[in-house]
XYZ file of C-alpha atoms in Angstrom:
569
model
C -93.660 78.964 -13.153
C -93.829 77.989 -16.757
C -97.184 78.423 -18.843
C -98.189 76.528 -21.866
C -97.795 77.785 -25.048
C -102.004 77.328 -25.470
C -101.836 79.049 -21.855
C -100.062 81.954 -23.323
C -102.020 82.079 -26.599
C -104.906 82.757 -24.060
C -103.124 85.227 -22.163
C -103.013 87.087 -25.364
C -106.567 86.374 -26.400
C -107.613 87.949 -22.995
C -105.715 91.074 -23.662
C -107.289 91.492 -27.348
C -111.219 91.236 -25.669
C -111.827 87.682 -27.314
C -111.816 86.313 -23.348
C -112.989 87.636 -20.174
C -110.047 88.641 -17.117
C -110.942 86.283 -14.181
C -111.079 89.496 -11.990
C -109.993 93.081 -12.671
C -108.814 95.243 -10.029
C -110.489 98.609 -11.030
C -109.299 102.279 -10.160
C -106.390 101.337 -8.360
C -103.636 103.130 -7.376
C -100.432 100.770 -7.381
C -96.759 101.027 -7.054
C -94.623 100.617 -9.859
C -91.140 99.999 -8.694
C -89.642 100.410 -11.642
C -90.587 103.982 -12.152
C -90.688 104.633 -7.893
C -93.939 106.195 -7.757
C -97.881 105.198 -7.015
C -100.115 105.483 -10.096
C -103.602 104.815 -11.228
C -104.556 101.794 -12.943
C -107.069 98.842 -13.932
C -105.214 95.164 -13.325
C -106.777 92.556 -15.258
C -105.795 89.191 -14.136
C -106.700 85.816 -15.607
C -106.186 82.772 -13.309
C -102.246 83.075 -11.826
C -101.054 85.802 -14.111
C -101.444 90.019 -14.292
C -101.808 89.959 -18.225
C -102.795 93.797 -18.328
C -102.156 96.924 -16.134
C -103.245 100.326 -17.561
C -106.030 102.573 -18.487
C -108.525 100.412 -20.178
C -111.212 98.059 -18.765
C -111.865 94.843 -20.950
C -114.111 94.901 -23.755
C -115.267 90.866 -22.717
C -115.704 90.660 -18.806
C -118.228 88.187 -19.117
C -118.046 86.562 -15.258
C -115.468 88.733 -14.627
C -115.206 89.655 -10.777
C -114.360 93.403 -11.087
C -113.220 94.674 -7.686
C -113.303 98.766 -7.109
C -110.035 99.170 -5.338
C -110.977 103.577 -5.311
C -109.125 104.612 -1.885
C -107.257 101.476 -2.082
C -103.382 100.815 -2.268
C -102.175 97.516 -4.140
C -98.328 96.392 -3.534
C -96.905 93.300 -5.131
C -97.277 90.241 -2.555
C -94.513 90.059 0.048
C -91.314 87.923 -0.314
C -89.714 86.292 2.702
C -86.110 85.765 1.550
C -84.968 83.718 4.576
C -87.306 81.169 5.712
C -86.598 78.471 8.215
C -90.362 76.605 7.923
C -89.963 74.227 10.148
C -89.651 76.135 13.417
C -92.298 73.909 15.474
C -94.337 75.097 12.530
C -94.482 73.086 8.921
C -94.400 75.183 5.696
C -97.816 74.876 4.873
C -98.982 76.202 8.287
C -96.512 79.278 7.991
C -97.410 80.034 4.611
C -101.151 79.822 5.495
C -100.761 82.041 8.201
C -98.228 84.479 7.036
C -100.400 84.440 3.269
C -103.003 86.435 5.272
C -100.650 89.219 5.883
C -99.556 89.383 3.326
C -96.672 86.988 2.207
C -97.053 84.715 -0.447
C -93.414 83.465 -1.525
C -90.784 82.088 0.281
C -87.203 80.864 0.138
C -86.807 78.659 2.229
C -84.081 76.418 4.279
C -83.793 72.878 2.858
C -82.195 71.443 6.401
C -84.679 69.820 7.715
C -85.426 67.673 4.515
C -82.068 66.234 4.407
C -82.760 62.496 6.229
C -85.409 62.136 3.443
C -84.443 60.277 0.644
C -83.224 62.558 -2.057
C -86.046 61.442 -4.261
C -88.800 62.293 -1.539
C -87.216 65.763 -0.764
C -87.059 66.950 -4.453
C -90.486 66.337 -5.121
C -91.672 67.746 -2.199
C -89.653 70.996 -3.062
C -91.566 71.053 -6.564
C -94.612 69.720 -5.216
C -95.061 72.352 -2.667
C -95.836 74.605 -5.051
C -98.796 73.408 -5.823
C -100.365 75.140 -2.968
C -101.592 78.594 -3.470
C -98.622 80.113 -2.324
C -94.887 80.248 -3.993
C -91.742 78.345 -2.757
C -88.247 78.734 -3.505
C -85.283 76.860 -1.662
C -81.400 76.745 -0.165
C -79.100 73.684 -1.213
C -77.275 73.585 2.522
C -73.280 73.074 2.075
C -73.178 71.543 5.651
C -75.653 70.361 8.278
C -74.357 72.596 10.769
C -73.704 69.732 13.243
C -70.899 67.046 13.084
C -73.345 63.980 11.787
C -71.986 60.472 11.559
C -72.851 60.020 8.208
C -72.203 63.449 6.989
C -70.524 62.682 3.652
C -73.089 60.522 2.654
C -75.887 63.015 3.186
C -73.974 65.641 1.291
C -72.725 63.544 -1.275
C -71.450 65.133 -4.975
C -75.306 63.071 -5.947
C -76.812 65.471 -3.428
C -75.136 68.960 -4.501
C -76.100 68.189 -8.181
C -79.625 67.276 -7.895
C -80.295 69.934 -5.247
C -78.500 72.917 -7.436
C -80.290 71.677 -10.730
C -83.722 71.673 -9.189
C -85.830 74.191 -10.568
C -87.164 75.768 -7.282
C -83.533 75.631 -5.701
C -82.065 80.071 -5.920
C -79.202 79.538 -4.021
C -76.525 77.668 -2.084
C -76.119 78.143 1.623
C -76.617 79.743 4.226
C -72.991 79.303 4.438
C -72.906 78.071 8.077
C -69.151 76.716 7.741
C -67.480 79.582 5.962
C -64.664 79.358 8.807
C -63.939 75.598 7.396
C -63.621 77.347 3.880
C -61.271 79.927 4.911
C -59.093 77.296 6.359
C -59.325 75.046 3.254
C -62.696 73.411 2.849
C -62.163 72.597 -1.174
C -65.050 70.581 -1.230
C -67.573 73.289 -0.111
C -65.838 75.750 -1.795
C -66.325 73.826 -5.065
C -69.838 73.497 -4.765
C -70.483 77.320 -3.893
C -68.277 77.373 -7.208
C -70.687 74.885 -9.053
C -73.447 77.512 -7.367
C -72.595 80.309 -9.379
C -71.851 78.822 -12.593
C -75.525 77.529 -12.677
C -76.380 81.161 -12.234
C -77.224 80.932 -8.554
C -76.900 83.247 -5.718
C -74.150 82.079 -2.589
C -76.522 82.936 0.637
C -73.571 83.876 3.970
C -73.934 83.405 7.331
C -71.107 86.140 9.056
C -72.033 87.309 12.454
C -69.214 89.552 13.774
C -67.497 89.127 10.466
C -64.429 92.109 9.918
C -64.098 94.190 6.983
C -61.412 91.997 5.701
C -63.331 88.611 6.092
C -66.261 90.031 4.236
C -63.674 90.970 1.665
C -62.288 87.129 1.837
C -65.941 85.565 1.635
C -66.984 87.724 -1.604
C -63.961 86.972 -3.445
C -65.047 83.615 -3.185
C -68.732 84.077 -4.178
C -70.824 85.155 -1.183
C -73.262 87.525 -2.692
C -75.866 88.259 0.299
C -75.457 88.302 4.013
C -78.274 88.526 6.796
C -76.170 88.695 9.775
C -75.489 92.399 10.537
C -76.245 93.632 14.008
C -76.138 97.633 13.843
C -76.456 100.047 11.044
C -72.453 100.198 10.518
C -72.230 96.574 10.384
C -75.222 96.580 7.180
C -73.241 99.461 5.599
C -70.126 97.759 5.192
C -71.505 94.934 3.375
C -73.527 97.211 1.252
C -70.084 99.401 0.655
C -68.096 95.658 -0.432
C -70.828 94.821 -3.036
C -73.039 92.757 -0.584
C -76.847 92.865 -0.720
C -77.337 92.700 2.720
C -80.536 91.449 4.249
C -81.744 93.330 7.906
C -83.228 90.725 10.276
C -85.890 91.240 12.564
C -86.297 88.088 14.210
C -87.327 86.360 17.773
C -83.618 86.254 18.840
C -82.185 88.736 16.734
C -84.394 91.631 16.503
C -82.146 94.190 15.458
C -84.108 95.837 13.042
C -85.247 99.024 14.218
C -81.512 99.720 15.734
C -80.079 98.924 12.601
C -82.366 101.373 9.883
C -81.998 104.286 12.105
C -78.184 103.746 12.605
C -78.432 102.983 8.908
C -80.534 106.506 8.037
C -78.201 108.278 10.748
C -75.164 107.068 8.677
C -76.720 108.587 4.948
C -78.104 105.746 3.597
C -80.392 106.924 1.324
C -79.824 104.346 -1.695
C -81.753 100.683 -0.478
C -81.893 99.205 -3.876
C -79.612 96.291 -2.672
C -81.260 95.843 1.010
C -83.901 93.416 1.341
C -85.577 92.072 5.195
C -86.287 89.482 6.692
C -87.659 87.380 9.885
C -84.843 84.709 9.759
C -87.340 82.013 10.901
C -88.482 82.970 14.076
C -90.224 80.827 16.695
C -93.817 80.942 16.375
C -94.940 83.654 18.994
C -92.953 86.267 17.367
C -95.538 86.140 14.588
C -98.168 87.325 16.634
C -97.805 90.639 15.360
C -97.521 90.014 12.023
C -95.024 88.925 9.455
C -93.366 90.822 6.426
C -96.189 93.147 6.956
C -94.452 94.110 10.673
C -90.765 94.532 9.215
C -92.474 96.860 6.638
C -94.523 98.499 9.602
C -90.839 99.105 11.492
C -89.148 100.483 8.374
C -92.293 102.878 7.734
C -91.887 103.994 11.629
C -88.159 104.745 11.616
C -88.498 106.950 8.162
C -87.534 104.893 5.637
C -89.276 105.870 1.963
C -92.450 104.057 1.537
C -91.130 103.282 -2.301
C -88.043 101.771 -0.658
C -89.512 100.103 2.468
C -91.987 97.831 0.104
C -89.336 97.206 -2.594
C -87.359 95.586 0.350
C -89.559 92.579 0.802
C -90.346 92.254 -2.838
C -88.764 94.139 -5.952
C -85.379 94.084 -4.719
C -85.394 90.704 -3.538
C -87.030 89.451 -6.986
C -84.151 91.174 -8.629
C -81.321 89.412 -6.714
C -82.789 86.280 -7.245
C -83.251 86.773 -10.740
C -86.863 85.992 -10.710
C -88.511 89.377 -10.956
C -89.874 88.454 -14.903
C -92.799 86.774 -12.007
C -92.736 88.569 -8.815
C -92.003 91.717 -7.199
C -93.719 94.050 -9.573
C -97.449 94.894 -10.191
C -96.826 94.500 -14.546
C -97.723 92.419 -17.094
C -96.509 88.631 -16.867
C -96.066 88.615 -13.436
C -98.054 86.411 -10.720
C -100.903 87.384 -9.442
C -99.286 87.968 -6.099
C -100.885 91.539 -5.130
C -101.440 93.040 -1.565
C -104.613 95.333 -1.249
C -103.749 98.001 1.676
C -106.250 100.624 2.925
C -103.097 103.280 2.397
C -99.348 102.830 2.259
C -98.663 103.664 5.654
C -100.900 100.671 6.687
C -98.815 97.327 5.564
C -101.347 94.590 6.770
C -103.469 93.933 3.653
C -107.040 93.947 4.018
C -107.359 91.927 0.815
C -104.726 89.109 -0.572
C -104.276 87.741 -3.539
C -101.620 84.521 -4.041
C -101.471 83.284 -7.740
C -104.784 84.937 -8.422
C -107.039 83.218 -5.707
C -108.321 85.230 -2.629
C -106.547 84.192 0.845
C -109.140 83.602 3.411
C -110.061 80.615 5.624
C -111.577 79.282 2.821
C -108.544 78.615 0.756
C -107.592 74.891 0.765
C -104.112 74.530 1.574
C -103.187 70.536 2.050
C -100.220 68.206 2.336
C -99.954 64.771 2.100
C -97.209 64.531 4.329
C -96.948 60.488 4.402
C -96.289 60.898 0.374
C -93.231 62.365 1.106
C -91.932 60.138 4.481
C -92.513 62.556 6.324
C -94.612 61.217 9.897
C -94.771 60.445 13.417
C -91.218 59.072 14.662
C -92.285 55.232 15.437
C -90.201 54.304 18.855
C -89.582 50.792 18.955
C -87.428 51.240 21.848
C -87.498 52.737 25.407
C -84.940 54.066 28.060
C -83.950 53.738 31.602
C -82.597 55.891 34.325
C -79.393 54.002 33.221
C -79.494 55.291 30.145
C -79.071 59.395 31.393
C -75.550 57.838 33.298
C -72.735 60.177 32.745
C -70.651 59.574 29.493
C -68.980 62.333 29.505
C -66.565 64.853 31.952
C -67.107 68.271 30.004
C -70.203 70.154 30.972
C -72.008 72.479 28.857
C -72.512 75.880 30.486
C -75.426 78.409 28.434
C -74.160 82.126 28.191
C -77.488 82.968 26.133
C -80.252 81.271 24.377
C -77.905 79.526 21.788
C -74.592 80.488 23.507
C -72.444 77.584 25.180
C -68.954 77.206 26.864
C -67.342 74.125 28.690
C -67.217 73.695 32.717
C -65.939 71.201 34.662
C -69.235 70.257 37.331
C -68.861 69.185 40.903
C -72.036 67.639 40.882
C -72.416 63.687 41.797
C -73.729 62.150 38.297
C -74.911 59.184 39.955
C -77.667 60.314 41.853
C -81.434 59.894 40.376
C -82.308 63.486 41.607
C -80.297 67.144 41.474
C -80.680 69.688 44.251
C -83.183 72.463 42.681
C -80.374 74.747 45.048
C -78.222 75.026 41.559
C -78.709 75.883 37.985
C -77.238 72.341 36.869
C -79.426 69.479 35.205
C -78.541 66.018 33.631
C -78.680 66.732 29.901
C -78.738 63.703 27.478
C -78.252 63.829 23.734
C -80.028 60.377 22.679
C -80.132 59.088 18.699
C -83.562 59.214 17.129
C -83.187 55.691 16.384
C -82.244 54.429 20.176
C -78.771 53.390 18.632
C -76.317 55.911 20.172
C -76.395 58.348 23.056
C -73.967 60.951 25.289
C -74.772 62.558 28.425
C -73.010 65.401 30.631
C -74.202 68.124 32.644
C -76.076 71.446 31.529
C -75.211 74.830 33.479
C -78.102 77.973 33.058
C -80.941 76.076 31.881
C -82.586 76.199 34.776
C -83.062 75.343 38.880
C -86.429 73.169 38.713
C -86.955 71.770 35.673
C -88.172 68.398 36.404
C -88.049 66.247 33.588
C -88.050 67.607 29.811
C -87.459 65.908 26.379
C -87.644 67.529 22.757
C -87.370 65.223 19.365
C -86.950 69.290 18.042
C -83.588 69.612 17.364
C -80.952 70.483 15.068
C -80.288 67.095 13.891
C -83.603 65.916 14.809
C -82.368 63.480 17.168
C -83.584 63.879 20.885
C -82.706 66.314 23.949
C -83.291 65.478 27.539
C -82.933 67.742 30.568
C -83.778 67.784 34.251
C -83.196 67.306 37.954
C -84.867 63.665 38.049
C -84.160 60.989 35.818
C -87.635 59.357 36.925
C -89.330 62.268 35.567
C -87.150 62.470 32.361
C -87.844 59.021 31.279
C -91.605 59.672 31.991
C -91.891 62.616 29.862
C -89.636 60.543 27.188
C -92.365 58.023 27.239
C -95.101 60.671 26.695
C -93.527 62.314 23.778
C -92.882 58.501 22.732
C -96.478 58.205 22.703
C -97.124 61.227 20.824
C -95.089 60.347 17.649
C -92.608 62.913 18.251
C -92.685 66.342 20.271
C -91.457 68.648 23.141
C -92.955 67.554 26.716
C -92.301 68.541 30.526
C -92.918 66.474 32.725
C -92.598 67.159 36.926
C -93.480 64.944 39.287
C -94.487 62.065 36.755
C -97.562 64.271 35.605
C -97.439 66.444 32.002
C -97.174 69.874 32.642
C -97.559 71.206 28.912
C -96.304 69.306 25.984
C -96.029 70.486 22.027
C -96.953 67.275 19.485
C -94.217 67.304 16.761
C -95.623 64.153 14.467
C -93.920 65.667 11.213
C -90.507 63.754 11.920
C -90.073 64.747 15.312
C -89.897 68.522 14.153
C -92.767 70.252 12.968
C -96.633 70.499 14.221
C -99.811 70.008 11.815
C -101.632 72.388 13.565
C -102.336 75.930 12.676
C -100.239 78.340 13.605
C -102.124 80.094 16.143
C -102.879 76.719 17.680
C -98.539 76.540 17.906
C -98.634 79.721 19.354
C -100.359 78.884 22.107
C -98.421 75.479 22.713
C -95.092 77.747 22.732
C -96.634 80.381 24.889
C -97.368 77.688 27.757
C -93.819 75.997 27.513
C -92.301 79.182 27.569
C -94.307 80.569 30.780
C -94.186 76.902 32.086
C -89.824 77.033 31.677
C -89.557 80.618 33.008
C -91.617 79.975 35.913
C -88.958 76.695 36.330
C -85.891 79.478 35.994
C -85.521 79.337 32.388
C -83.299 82.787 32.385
C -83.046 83.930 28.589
C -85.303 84.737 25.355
C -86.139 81.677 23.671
C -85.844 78.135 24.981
C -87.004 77.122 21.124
C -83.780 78.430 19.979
C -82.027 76.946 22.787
C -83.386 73.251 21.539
C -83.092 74.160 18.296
C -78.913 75.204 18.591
C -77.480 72.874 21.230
C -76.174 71.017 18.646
C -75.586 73.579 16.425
C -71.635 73.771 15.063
C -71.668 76.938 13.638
C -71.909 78.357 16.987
C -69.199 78.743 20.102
C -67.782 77.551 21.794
C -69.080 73.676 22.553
C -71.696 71.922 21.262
C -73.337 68.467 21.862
C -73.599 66.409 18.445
C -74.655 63.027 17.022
C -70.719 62.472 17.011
C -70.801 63.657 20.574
C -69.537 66.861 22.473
C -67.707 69.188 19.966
C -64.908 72.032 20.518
C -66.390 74.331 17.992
C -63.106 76.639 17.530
C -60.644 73.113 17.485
C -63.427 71.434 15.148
C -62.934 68.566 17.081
C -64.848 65.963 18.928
C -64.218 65.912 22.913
C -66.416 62.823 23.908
C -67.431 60.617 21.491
C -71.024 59.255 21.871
C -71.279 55.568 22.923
C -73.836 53.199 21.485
C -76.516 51.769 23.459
């Protein structure tokens, strides 16, 4: 956020009386972070900025909205450090619902606008922000699946416009920090080209020992979201780490991990921030930053600390907290109005100094950008679900996967619904290439299901009939891109994806509902874990054991090497 030098000047000119505050938030009792306490003040905002926050009330407040915030509590807006916004939902949707509750800025995952053209993607990053709301991103090292073009999409032209974008914080999440370990010069030279433009190294270290923390933050990793239990979040506080708790739809550790942490003597959180990870759309329901506060409240953590988690401290590790995090002077007008502190969910928002509510206009011209229905201009046959390949894919979880060796005739158009095993097809986006095997754990009588949602945005197919799978690949073929299943040639529930395959333009409550029905509709078919979203969303996933399914074809994750190439079509 940059202002004008006139823009300034009038900042000033507001502050001496010569112009009226656009509102003032009168007799309100805020928290200053800096000073960890509540205290009594007037804001005076003009436009996007807090230019004043102390005793007086403006001499000019000529159309000045002055708000009496007595009995009130007012928190800086809400920061979500680790956004994935394009989990069935786009980031204006998410931002639009999660503003209401509270959160207003977001740094955010960059995947999913890799196929654009570099051009496209960029502006979009900085043209985002011309919404009421605030977004930050990730410059990914990897695309956390073995693509066939992968050095072209993360070409040296690539890592320097992303990093040198002014909305870009931070390079990661660091997806392929094994690879680096083992010798990976080229990422490691770009998370070294990171921090000399001043930017933070975002990890990704599930399970990760004492020593290979030590390893990763020699070589630059400054924040990790990936602990599981309170002893797991100390250690990367005690090596230097800020360390982010997740409370998210397949991880939702949270609770265990702050009263393991408070059980262990935390009582310093100045380097712990929180976040939802990018959860699927249902686990929204009850709330978003504004439930990870509620949590932290619950299980005893300070109410200074517990709100400087999803805003001070994560404005001071990303360097930006001269404009959020704080309720002072220069900052943006990013301020939640609670009824008390113990009561997170804001009954009163404001994001850059407007008031959220429905009638907030909150638009994107998504064709500006490339970004539209998938356009098929191709079909499949039962022929093309054939088997191309001997290793089957066996879930142990959601996102989970290990080889096995099926006994199941391939040939067949239809599966026994006796066994957990279903043809599973991985088919290009663009109808050039495709590989199929068997899937283990899915489920017993799914019919026919297909999903342009996926890691690499290219499409999944599953079920026990190939009739039914091509018929529910020719509905979401009709729809421009989306999730549909499909049993005896008739749509059961479907999800429209026409942002590239990926993402929905409807609200988010309108997604949750769509997920809610696929979700019942799979578990009623003998879908056996959390989150078949996740499942979609990870098949392809590298950065995950033990075998994966790819646009080069079926991966050993630990060997790093491709199994069964794909074959073109």
């Amino acid at each position: 956020m940059n202002w004008t030098k006139q823009q300034l000047r009038t900042h000033i000119q507001v502050i001496q009386g010569e112009k009226p505050p656009t509102i003032v938030l009168q007799n309100a009792s805020y928290l200053n972070h800096v000073l960890r306490k509540w205290m009594n003040a007037n804001i005076w905002i003009y436009k996007d900025r807090i230019v004043y926050v102390g005793s007086k009330m403006p001499q000019n407040d000529e159309g000045c909205e002055i708000v009496d915030c007595e009995g009130k509590s007012i928190v800086p807006g809400y920061i979500e450090p680790h956004v994935h916004p394009f989990q069935l939902y786009n980031p204006q949707t998410f931002a639009s619902y999660a503003a209401k509750r509270g959160t207003t800025t977001f740094v955010s995952d960059n995947l999913m606008l890799l196929p654009l053209p570099n051009e496209k993607a960029l502006t979009f990053m900085k043209e985002i922000n011309e919404l009421p709301f605030s977004f930050y991103w990730w410059c990914r090292y990897d695309s956390q699946t073995k693509l066939q073009n992968e050095d072209e999409v993360f070409s040296d032209k690539m890592f320097n416009q992303f990093l040198d974008h002014p909305y870009v914080l931070q390079g990661g999440e660091l997806t392929n920090w094994p690879q680096v370990l083992k010798g990976d010069d080229k990422t490691l030279h770009w998370m070294q080209e990171t921090k000399r433009r001043g930017k933070k190294v975002e990890g990704h270290l599930p399970g990760a020992s004492e020593r290979t923390l030590t390893k990763m933050a020699v070589l630059g990793v400054d924040c990790d979201h990936e602990a599981m239990t309170g002893e797991e979040a100390v250690m990367r506080m005690s090596l230097g780490y800020t360390t982010s708790l997740r409370y998210s739809s397949i991880r939702p550790d949270l609770p265990k991990i702050l009263e393991e942490m408070l059980a262990l003597g935390v009582t310093n959180f100045d380097r712990v921030m929180m976040t939802t990870d990018g959860s699927t759309p249902t686990f929204y329901e009850d709330g978003v930053t504004d439930e990870v506060i509620r949590i932290a409240l619950e299980k005893g953590v300070p109410t200074e600390d517990a709100y400087a988690m999803v805003s001070y401290n994560i404005a001071r590790h990303y360097g930006f907290d001269h404009l959020y995090g704080m309720v002072a002077p220069g900052r943006i007008a990013n301020l939640n109005i609670l009824d008390n502190p113990m009561t997170p969910t804001p009954t009163a928002v404001l994001s850059k100094g407007l008031w959220v509510n429905d009638e907030l206009e909150a638009n994107v011209d998504w064709d500006r950008y490339d970004i539209k229905p998938y356009q098929f201009d191709w079909s499949i046959t039962e022929e093309d679900l054939s088997q191309t390949a001997r290793a089957g894919i066996d879930m142990v979880n959601s996102v989970i996967t290990k080889p096995y060796r099926s006994e199941v005739d391939f040939g067949v158009p239809e599966l026994s619904t006796e066994h957990d095993e279903c043809f599973f097809s991985l088919i290009d986006h663009k109808g050039n290439w495709r590989i199929s095997t068997m899937l283990k754990g899915f489920a017993n009588n799914v019919s026919g299901f297909v999903s342009s949602y996926s890691n690499s945005g290219d499409l999944i197919l599953i079920g026990k009939s190939k009739k039914d799978m091509v018929a529910a690949f020719n509905r979401m073929k009709e729809l421009g891109g989306g999730i549909v299943l499909v049993e005896d040639g008739e749509v059961v529930c479907e999800i429209p994806l026409t942002l590239n395959g990926g993402c929905s333009t409807q609200p988010m409550e309108v997604v949750m509902e769509q997920q809610a029905s696929l979700v019942k509709a799979l578990k009623e078919r003998g879908y056996p874990f959390v989150d078949p979203i996740y499942s979609l969303l990870f098949f392809s996933s590298t950065h995950l054991p033990y075998i994966r399914i790819t646009p080069t074809g079926i991966v050993d994750v630990l060997k790093n090497e491709v199994l069964f190439p794909v074959v073109m079509r």
